mmCIF file of C-alpha atoms in Angstrom:
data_model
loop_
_atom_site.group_PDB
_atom_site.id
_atom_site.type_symbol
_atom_site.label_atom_id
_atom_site.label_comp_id
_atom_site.label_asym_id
_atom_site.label_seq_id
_atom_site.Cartn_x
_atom_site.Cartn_y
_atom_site.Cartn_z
ATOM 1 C CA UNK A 1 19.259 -77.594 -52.446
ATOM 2 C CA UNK A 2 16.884 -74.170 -52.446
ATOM 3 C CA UNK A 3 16.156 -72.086 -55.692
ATOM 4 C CA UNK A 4 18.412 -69.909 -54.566
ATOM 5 C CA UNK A 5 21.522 -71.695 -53.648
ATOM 6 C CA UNK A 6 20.618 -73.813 -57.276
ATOM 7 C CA UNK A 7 20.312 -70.221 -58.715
ATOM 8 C CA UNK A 8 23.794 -69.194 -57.020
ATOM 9 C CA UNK A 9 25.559 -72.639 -58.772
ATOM 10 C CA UNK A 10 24.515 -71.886 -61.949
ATOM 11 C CA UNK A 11 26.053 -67.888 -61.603
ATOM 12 C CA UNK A 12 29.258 -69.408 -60.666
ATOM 13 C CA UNK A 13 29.025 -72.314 -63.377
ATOM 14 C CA UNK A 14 28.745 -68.860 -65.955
ATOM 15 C CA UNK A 15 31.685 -67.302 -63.709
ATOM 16 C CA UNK A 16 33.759 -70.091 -64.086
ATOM 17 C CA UNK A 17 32.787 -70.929 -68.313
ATOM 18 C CA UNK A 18 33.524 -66.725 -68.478
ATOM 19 C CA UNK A 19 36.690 -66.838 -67.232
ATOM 20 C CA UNK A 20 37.997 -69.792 -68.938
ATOM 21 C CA UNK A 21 36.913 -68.225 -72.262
ATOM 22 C CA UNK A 22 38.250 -65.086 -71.639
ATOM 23 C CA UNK A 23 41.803 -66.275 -70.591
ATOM 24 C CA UNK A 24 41.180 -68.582 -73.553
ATOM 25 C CA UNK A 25 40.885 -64.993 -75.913
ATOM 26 C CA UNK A 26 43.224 -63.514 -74.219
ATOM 27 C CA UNK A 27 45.743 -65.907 -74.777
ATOM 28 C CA UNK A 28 45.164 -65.999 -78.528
ATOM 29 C CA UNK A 29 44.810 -62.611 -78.834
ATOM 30 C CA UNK A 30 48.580 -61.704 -77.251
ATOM 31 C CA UNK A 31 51.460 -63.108 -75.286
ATOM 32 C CA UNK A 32 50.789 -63.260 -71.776
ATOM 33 C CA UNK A 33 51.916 -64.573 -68.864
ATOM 34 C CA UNK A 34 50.501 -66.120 -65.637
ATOM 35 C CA UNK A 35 48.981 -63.182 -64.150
ATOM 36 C CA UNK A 36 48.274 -61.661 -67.038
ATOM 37 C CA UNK A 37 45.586 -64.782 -67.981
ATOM 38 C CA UNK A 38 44.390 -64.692 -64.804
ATOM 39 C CA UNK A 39 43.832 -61.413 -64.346
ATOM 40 C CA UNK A 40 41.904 -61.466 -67.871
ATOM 41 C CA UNK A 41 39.789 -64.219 -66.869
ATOM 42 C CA UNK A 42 38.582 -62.456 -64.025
ATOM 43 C CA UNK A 43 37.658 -59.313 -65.674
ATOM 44 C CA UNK A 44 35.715 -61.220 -68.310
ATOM 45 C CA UNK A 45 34.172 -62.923 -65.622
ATOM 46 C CA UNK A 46 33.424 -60.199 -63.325
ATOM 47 C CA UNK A 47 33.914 -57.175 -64.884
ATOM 48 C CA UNK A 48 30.320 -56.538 -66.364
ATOM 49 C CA UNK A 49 28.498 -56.885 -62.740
ATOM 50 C CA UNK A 50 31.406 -54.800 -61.102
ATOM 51 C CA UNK A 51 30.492 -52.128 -63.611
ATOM 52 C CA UNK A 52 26.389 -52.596 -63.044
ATOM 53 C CA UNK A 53 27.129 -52.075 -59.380
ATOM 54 C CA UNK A 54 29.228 -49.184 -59.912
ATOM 55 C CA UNK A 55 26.628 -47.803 -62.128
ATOM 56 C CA UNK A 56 23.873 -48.214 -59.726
ATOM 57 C CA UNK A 57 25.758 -47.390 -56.363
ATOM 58 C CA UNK A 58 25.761 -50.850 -54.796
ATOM 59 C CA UNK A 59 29.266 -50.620 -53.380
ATOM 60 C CA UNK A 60 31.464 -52.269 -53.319
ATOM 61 C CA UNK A 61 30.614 -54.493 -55.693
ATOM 62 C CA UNK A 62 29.027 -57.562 -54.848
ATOM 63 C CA UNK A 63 31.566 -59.493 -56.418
ATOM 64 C CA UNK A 64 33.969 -58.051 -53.630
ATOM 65 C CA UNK A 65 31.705 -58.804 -50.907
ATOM 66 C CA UNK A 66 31.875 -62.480 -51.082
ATOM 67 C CA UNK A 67 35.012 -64.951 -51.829
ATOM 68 C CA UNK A 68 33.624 -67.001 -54.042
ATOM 69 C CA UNK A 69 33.119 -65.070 -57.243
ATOM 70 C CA UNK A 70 36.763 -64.215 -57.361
ATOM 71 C CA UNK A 71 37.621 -67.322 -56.118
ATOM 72 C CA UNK A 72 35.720 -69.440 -59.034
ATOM 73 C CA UNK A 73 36.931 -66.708 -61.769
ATOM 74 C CA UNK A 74 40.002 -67.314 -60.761
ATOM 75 C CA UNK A 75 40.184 -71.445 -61.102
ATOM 76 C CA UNK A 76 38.403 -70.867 -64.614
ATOM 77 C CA UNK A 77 41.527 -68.880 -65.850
ATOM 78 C CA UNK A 78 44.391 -70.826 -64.498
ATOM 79 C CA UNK A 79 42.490 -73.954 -65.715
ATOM 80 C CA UNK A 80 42.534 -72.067 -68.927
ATOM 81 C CA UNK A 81 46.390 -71.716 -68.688
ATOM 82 C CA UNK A 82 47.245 -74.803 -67.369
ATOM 83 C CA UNK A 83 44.637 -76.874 -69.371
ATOM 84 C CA UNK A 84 44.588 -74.780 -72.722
ATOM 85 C CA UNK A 85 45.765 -77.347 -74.850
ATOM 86 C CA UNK A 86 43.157 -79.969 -73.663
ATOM 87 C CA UNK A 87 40.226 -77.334 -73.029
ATOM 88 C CA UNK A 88 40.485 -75.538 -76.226
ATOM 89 C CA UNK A 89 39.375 -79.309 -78.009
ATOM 90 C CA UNK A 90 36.083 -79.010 -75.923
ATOM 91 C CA UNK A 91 34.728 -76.344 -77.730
ATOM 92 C CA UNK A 92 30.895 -77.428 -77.299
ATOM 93 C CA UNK A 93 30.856 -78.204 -73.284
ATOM 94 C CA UNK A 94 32.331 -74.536 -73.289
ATOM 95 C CA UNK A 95 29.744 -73.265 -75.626
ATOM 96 C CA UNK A 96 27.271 -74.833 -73.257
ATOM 97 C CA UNK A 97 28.549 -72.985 -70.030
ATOM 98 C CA UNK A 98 29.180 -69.633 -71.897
ATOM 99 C CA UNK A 99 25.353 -69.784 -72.846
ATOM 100 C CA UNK A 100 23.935 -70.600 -69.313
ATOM 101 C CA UNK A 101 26.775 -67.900 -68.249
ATOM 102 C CA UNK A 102 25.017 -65.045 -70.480
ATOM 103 C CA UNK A 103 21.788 -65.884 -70.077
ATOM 104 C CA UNK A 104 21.533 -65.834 -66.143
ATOM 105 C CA UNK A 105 23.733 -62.729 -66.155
ATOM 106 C CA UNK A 106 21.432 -60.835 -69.045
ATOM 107 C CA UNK A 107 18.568 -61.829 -66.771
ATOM 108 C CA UNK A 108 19.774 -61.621 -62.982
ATOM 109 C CA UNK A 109 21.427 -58.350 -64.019
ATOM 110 C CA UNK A 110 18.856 -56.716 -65.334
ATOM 111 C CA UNK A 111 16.327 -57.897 -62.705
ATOM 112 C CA UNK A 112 18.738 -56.045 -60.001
ATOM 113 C CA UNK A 113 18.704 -53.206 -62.083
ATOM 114 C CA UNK A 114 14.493 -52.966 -61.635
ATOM 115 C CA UNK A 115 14.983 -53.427 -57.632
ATOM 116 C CA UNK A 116 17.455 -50.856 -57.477
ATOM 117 C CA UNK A 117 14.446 -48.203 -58.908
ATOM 118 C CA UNK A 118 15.600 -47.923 -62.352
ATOM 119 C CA UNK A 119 13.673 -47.803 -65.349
ATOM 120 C CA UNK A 120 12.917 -50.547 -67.762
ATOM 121 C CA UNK A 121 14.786 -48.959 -70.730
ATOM 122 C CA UNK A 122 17.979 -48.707 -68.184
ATOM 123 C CA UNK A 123 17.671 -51.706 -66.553
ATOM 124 C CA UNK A 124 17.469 -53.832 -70.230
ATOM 125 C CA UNK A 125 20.404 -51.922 -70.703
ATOM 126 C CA UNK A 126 22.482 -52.624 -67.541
ATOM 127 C CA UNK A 127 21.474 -56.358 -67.987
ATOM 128 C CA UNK A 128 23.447 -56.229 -71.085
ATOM 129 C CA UNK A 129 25.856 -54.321 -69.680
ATOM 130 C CA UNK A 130 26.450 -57.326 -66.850
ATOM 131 C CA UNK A 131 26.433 -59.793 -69.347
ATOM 132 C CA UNK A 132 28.730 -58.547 -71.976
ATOM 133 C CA UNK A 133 30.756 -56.144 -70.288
ATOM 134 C CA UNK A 134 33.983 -58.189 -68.887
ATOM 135 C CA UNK A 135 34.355 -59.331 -72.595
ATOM 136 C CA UNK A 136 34.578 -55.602 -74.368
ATOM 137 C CA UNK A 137 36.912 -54.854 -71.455
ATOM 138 C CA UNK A 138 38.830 -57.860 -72.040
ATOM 139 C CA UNK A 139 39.304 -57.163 -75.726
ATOM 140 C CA UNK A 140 39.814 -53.418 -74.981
ATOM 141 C CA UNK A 141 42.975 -54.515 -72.753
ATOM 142 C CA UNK A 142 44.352 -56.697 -75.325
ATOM 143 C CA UNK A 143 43.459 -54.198 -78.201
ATOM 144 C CA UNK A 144 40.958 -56.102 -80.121
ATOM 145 C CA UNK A 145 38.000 -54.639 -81.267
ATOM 146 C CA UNK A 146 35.350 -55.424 -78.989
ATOM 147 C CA UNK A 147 33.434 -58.782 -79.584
ATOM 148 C CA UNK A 148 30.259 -57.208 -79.189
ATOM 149 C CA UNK A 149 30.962 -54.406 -82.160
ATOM 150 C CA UNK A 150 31.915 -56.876 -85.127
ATOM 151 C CA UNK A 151 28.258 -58.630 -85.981
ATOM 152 C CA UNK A 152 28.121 -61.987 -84.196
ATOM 153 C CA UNK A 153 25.443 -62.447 -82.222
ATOM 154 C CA UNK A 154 26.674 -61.889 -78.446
ATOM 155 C CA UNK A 155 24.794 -58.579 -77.537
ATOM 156 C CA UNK A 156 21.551 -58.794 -79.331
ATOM 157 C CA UNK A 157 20.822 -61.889 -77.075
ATOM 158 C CA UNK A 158 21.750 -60.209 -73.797
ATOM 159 C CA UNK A 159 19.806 -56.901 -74.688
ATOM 160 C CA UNK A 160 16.644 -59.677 -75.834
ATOM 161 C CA UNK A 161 16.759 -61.940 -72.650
ATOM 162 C CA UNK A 162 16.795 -58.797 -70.434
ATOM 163 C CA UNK A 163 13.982 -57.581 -72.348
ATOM 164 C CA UNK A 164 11.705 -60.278 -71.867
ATOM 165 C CA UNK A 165 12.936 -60.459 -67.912
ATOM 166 C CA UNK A 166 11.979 -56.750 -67.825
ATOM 167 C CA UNK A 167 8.921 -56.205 -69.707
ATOM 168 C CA UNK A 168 7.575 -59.843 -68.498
ATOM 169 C CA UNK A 169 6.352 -58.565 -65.535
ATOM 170 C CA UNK A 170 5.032 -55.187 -66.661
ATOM 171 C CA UNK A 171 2.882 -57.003 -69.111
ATOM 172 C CA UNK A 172 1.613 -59.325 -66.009
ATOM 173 C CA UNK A 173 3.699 -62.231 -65.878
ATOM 174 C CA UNK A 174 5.222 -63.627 -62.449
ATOM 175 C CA UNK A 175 8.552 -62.850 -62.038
ATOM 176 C CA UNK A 176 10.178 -66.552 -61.951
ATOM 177 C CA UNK A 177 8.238 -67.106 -65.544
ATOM 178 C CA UNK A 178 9.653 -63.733 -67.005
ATOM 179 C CA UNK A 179 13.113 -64.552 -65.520
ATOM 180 C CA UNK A 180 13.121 -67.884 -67.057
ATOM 181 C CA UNK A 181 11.308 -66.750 -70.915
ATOM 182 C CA UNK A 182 14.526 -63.889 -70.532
ATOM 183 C CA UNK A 183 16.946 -66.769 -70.400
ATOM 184 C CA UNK A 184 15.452 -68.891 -73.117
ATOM 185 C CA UNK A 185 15.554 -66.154 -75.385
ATOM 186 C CA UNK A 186 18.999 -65.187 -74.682
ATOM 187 C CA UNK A 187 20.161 -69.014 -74.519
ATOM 188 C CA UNK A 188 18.403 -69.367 -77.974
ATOM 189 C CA UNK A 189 19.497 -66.534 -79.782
ATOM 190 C CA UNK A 190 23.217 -67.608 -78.943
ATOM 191 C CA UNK A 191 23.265 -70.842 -79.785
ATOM 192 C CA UNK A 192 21.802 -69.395 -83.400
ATOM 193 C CA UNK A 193 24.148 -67.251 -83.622
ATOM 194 C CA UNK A 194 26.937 -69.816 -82.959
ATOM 195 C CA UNK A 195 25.340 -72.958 -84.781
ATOM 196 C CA UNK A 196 23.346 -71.695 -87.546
ATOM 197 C CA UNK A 197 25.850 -68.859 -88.174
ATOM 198 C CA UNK A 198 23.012 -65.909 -87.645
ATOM 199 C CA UNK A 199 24.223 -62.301 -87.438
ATOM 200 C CA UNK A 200 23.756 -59.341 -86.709
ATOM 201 C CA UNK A 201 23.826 -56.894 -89.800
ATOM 202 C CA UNK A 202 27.198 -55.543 -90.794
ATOM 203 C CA UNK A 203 28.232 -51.952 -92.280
ATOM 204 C CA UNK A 204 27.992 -52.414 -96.509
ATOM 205 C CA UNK A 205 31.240 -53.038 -97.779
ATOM 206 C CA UNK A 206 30.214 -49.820 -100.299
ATOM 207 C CA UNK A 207 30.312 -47.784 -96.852
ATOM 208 C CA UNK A 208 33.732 -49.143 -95.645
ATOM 209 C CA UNK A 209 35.215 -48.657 -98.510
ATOM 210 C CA UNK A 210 34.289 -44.901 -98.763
ATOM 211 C CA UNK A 211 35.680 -44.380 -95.277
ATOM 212 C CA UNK A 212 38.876 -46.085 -96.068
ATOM 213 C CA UNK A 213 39.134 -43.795 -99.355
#
């Protein structure tokens, strides 16, 4: 197998791990049927790169110019529904695949970003964006405040892997090596964040209070 088609696996291992947590969310989060899960899944699998591409004129997207994206988004969220039961026990393989899932998407995404001509500030940004963005859509459609906006660490790693990815090379590193520092960071700040319960600081309780008053 190339670097590329072993790259290419590992984007649709984090397409399917995205959409089987999203339908996952979705389904906890309201009362849904078939299409409804599905059609979650696949925007938190999809929906941040179909909003980079938007955002940088690559149309259509490229998850529209192929099958399998959809195709693989699609078999994570009705394995979601028809395996929930059994799939929400395996709470650590998913962990796993929802790491690898934000990390290459952090990284790829804000690497297409630089080739498209935009500038490092935008392109950490749209890395995020790619990684992150089917989730806060996802909650948006089921009217949750957005994952991303509540403290856990989710963002901050995507924003820190595309960092590294993006500054890497400006500071003289190869590509490859910047890609793959990018997607350590990322990968390490999330498992933190999940197993050692870091966060990201929340608004004092002094300040909600006042704004509730």
């Amino acid at each position: 197998m190339t670097a590329q088609g072993f790259l290419l696996l590992l984007e649709l291992v984090g397409v399917f791990a995205f959409a089987l947590d999203g339908a996952l969310s979705a389904m906890r989060a309201a009362h849904l049927d078939l299409f409804g899960v599905v059609t979650l899944g696949i925007v938190t699998a999809v929906g941040g790169g179909i909003l980079r591409d938007v955002l940088l004129g690559e149309l259509p997207p490229a998850t529209f110019r192929t099958w399998y994206y959809l195709a693989t988004a699609t078999a994570g969220a009705l394995t979601a529904f028809w395996g929930h039961r059994l799939v929400s026990r395996m709470s650590r393989p998913i962990l796993v695949f929802d790491t690898i899932g934000l990390s290459l998407f952090a990284v790829s995404g804000a690497q297409l970003a630089v080739h498209a001509g935009v500038g490092a500030g935008q392109a950490i940004l749209l890395g995020g964006l790619t990684a992150v963005g089917g989730g806060t859509l996802r909650d948006v459609l089921v009217r949750q405040v957005p994952t991303i906006l509540t403290g856990g660490l989710y963002a901050v790693p995507a924003l820190a892997g595309a960092a590294v990815a993006v500054t890497g090379p400006l500071l003289g590193l190869e590509a490859g090596v910047a890609a793959f520092a990018g997607g350590a960071v990322c990968a390490g700040l999330r498992v933190g964040g999940v197993l050692g319960g870091w966060r990201a600081p929340s608004a004092p309780r002094s300040a909600r209070e006042g704004l509730d008053g």
